[in-house]
Structure formats: C-alpha cells, structure tokens
PDB file of C-alpha atoms in Angstrom:
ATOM      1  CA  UNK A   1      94.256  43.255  86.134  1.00 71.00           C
ATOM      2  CA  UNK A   2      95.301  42.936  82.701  1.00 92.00           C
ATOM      3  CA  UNK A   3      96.946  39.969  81.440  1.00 94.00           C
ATOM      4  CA  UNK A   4     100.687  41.035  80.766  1.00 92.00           C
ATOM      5  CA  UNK A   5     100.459  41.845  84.138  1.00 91.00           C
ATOM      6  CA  UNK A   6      99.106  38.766  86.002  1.00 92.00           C
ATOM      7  CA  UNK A   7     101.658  37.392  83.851  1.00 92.00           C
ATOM      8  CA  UNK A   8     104.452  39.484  85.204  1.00 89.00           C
ATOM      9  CA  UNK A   9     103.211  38.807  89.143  1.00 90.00           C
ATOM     10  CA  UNK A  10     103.216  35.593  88.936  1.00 93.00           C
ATOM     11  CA  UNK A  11     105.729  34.034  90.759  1.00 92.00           C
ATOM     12  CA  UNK A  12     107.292  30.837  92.866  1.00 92.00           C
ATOM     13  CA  UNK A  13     106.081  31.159  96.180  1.00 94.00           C
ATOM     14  CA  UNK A  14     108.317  29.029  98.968  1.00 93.00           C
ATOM     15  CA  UNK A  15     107.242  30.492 101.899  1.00 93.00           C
ATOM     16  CA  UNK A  16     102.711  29.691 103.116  1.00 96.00           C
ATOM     17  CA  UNK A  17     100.954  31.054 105.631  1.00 95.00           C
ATOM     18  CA  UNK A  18      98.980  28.387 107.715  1.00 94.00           C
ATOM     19  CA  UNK A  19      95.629  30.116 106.807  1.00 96.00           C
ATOM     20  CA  UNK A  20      93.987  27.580 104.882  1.00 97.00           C
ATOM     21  CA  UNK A  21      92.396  28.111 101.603  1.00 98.00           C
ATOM     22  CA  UNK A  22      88.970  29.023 100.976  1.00 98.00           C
ATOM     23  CA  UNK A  23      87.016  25.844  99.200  1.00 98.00           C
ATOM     24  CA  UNK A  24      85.607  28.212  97.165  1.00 98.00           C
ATOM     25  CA  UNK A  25      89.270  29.723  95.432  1.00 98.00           C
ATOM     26  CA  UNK A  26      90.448  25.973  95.218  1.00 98.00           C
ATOM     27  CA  UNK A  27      87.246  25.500  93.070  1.00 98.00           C
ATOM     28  CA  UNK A  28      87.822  28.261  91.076  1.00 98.00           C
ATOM     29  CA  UNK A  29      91.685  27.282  90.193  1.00 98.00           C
ATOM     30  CA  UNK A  30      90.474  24.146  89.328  1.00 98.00           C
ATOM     31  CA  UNK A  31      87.793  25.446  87.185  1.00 98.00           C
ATOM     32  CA  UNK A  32      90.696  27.400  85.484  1.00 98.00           C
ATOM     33  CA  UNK A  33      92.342  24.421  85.087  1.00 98.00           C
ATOM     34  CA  UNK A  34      88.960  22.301  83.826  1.00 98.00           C
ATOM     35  CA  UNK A  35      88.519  25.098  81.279  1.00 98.00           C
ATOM     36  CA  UNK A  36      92.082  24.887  79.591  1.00 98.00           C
ATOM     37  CA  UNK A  37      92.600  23.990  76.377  1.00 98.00           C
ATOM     38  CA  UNK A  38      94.115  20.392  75.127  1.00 98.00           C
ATOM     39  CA  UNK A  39      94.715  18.464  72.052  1.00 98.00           C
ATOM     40  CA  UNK A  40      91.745  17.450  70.336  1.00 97.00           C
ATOM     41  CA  UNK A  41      89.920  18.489  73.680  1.00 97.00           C
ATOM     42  CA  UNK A  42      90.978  15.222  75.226  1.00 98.00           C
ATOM     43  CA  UNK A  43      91.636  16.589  78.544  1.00 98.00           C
ATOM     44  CA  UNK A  44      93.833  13.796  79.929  1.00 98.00           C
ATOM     45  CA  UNK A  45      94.407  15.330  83.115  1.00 98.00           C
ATOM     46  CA  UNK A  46      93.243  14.662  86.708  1.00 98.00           C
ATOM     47  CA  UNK A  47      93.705  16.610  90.073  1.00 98.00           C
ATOM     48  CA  UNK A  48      93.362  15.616  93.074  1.00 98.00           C
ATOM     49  CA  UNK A  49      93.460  17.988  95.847  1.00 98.00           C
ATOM     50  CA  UNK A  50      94.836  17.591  99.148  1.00 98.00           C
ATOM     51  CA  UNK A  51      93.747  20.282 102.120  1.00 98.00           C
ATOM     52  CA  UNK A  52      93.180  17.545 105.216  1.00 97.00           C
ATOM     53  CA  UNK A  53      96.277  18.391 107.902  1.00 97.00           C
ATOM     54  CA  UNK A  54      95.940  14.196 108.226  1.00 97.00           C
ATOM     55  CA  UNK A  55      96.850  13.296 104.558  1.00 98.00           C
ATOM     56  CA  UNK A  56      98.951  16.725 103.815  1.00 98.00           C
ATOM     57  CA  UNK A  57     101.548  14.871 106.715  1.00 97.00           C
ATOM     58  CA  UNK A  58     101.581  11.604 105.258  1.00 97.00           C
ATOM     59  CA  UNK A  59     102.435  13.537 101.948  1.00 98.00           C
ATOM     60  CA  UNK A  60     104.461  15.521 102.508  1.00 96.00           C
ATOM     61  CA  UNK A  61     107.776  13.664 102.230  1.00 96.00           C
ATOM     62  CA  UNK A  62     107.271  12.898  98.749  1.00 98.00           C
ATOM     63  CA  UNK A  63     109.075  15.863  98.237  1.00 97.00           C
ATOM     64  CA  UNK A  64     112.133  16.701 100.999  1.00 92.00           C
ATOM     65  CA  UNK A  65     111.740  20.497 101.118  1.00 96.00           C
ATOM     66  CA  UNK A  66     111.332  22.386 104.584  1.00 95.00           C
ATOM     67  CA  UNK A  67     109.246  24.988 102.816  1.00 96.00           C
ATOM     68  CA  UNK A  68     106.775  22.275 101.008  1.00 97.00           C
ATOM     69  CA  UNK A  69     105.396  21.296 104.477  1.00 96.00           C
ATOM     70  CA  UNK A  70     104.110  25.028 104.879  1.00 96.00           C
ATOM     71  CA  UNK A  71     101.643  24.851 102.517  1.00 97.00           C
ATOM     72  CA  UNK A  72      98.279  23.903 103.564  1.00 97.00           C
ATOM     73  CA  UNK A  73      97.061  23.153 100.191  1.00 98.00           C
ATOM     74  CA  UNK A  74      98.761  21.019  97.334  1.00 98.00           C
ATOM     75  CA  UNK A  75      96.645  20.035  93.938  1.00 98.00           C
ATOM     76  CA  UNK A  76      98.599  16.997  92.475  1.00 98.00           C
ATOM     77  CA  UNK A  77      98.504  16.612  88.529  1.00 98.00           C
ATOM     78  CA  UNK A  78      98.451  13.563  87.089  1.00 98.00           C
ATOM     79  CA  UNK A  79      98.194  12.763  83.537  1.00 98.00           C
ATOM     80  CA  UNK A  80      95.876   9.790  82.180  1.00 98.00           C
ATOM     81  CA  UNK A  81      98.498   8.705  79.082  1.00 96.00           C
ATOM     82  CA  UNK A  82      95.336   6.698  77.653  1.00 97.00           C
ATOM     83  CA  UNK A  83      93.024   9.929  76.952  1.00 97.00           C
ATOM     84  CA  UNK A  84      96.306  12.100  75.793  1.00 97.00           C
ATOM     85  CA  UNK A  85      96.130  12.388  71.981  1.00 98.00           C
ATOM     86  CA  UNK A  86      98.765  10.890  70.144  1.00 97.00           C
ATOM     87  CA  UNK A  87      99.945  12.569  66.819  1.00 97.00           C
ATOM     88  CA  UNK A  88      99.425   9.831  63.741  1.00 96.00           C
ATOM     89  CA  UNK A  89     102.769  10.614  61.663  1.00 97.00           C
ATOM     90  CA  UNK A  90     105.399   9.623  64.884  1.00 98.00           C
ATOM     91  CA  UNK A  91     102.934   8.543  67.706  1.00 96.00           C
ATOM     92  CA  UNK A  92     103.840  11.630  69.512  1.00 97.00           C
ATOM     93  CA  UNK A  93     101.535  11.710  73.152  1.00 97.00           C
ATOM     94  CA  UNK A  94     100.431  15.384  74.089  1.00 98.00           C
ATOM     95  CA  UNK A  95      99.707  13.765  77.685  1.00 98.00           C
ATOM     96  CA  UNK A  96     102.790  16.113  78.809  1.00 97.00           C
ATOM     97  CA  UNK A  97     101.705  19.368  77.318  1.00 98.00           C
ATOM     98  CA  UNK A  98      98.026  19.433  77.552  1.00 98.00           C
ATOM     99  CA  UNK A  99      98.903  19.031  81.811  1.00 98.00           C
ATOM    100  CA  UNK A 100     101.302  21.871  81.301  1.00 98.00           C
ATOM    101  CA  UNK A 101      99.006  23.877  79.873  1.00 98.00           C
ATOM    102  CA  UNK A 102      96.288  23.224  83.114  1.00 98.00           C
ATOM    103  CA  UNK A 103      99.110  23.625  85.157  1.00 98.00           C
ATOM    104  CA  UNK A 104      99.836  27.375  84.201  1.00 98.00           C
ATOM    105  CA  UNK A 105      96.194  27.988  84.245  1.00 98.00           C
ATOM    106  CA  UNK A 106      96.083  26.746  87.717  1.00 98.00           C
ATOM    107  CA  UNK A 107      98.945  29.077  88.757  1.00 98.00           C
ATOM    108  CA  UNK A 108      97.560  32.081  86.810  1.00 98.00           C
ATOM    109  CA  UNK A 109      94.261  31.650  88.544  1.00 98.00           C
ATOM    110  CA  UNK A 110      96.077  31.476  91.685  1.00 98.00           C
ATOM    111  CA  UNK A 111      97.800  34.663  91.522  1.00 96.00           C
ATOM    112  CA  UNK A 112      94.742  36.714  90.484  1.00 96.00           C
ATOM    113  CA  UNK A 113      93.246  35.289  93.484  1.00 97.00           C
ATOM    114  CA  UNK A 114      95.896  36.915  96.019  1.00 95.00           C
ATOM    115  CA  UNK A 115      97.360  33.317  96.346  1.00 97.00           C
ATOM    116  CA  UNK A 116     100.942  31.670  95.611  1.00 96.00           C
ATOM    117  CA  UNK A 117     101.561  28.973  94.122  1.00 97.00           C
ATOM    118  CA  UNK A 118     104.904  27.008  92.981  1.00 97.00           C
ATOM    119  CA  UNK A 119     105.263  24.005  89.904  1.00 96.00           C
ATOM    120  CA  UNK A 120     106.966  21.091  91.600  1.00 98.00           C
ATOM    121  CA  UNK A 121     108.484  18.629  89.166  1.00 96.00           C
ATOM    122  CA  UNK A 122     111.305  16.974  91.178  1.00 96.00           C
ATOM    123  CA  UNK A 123     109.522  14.904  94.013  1.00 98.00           C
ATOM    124  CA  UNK A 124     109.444  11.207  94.200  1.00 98.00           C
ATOM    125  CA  UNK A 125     107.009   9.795  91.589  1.00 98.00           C
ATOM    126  CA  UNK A 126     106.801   6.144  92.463  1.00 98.00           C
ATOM    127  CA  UNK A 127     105.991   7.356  96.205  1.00 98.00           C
ATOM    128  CA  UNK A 128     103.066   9.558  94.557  1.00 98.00           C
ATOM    129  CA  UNK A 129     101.743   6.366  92.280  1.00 98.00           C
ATOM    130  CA  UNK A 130     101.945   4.270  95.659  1.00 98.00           C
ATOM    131  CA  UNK A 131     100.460   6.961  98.022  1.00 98.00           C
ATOM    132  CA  UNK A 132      97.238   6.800  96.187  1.00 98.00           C
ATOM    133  CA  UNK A 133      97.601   3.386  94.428  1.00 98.00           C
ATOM    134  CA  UNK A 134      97.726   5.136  90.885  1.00 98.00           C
ATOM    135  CA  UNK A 135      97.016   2.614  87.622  1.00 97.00           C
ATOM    136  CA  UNK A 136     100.549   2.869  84.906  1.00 95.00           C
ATOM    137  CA  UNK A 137      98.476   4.890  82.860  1.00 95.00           C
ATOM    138  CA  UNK A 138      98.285   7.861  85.382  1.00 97.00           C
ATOM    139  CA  UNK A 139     101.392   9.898  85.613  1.00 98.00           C
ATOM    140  CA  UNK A 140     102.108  12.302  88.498  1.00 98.00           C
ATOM    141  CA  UNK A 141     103.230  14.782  86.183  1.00 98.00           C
ATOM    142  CA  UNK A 142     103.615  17.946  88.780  1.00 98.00           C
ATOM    143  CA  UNK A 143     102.579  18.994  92.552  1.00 98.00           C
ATOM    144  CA  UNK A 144     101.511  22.270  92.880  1.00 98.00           C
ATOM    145  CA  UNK A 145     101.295  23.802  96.630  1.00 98.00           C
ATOM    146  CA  UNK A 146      99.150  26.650  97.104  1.00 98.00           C
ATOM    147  CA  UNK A 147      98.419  29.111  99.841  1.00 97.00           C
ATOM    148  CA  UNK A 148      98.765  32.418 100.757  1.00 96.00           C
ATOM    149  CA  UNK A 149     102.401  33.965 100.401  1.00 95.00           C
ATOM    150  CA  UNK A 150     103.717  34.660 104.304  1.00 90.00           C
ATOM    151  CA  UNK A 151     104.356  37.939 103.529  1.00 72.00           C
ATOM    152  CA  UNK A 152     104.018  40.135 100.442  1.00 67.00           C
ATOM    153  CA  UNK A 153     107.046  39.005  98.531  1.00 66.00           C
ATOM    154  CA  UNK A 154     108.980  40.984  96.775  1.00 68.00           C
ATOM    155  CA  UNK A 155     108.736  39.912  92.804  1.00 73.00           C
ATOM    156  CA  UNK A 156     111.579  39.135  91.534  1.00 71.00           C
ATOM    157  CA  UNK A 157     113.065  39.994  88.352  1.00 79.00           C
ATOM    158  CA  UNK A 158     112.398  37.391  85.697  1.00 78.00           C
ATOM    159  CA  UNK A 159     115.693  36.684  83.390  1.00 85.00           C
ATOM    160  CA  UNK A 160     114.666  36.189  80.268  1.00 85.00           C
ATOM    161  CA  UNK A 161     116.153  35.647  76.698  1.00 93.00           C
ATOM    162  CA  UNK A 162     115.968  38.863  74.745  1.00 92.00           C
ATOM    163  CA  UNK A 163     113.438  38.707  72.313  1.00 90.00           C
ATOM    164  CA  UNK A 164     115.635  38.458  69.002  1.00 91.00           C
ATOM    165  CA  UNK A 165     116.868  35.502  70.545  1.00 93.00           C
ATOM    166  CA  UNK A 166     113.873  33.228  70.674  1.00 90.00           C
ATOM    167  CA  UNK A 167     111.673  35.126  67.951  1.00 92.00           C
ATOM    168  CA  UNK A 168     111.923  34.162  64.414  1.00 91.00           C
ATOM    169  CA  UNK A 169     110.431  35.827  61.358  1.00 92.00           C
ATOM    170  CA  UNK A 170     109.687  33.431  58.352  1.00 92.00           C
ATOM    171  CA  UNK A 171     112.912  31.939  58.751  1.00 89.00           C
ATOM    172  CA  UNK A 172     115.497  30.358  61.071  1.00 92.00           C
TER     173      UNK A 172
END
C-alpha cells in the first residue's frame, strides 16, 4: 500500500469485533510507535497495553462511551514530562508532540494491519493516574482502542481545508 493511501484509509473506528488481537500485531504497533521520531530522540513516552477482559472492565469507565467497551484492546499513552525536551529560549516541553507523533504511528500501523483504531483525548485523566497509581510526571496524554472494525466500514469522506488555505509560500 502506498503511503497517501494508508493515509487516506485511515479512519475512527467506533464499532470492535470481540476477536481479540493477535500479540504479535499489538507488538508490531508498538514497535511503530517505539520507532517514531521525537525531539532530541528523548522519547518521553510510555504505553501500556491493556488486552486482559479482567482489567479492560475495571477500565473501561474512564471513558463513558457504549462503543469504548467493544474494544478488546486499548494501548494507553502517557507522557513522562521529565524526559520531554524543553526548548531553551521559552522553556517550551515537546512532551505533547513527540506522544502525538507515536500516537499517529500507532494508528497508521494499525490500519495497514487490517485493524481500527480511534485517538481518545476526552476520558477522565485523574481516574487514569489513579487506576494505575501514575507519578505527576506521567501524563495520560491519549487512549487508543484497537481491534478489528465489526464490519468493513465504509470510509468516510475527510473535510479538509483546501490547500491554499493552510499552505504558505515564503510568506504569510
């Protein structure tokens, strides 16, 4: 598959199967996600993955969605805001972008690998930090369930901005 269109298949998938997922295509996401870039190669990132039906229950109502309970495997991304790099001039941390950047690899990887996967930002951090007894300096920065898609989804048509509007050629 060529990039562009991995790119353009990727999707938010709301809907899992109950098949689990193979070890061996969590490991590879994750490798994905090992392999990403980050500033000054800090990697300030951690991920803990969650496939046991046990600790997936107890979980799951850090984030009140009917659909999150179908998935039967969620990675949760935390970022360690004492390995990010922080930029001299303003003291900038690149905690935030360097996970970002894992994050899409994760979901990239995912989708070449026939599964789906969707970026969860709005769940309850403090019950994240408490579930697994998290130090200040780690930050549950996103939960990403993955599995395979219940049926084959339709793609949907991505809106975005028109090139001329984002795009900007030696000037502003």
């Amino acid at each position: 598959m060529q990039f562009i269109e991995l790119v353009e298949q990727r999707h938010s998938v709301r809907k899992f199967s109950a098949t689990p997922v193979e070890k061996e295509k969590l490991e590879a996401i994750l490798e994905a996600a090992r392999m990403a870039p980050s500033a000054v190669n800090f990697q300030p990132w951690h991920f803990i993955v969650l496939t046991d039906k046990d600790v997936l229950e107890k979980f799951y109502p850090v984030y009140h969605r009917d659909w999150f309970r179908t998935a039967p495997a969620v990675i949760v991304v935390l970022g360690d805001h004492h390995q990010g790099w922080h930029r001299k001039e303003d003291g900038k941390d690149h905690t935030d972008i360097d996970v970002a950047i894992a994050v899409d690899h994760i979901t990239l990887a995912a989708t070449e690998l026939g599964l789906g996967t969707c970026w969860v930002c709005n769940f309850h951090v403090s019950q994240v930090t408490d579930f697994f007894e998290l130090p200040s300096h780690l930050e549950p920065i996103a939960l990403i369930p993955v599995g395979y898609p219940v049926e084959r989804q339709v793609i949907p048509t991505k809106k975005r901005k028109e090139a001329s509007e984002i795009i900007h050629w030696n000037k502003f």
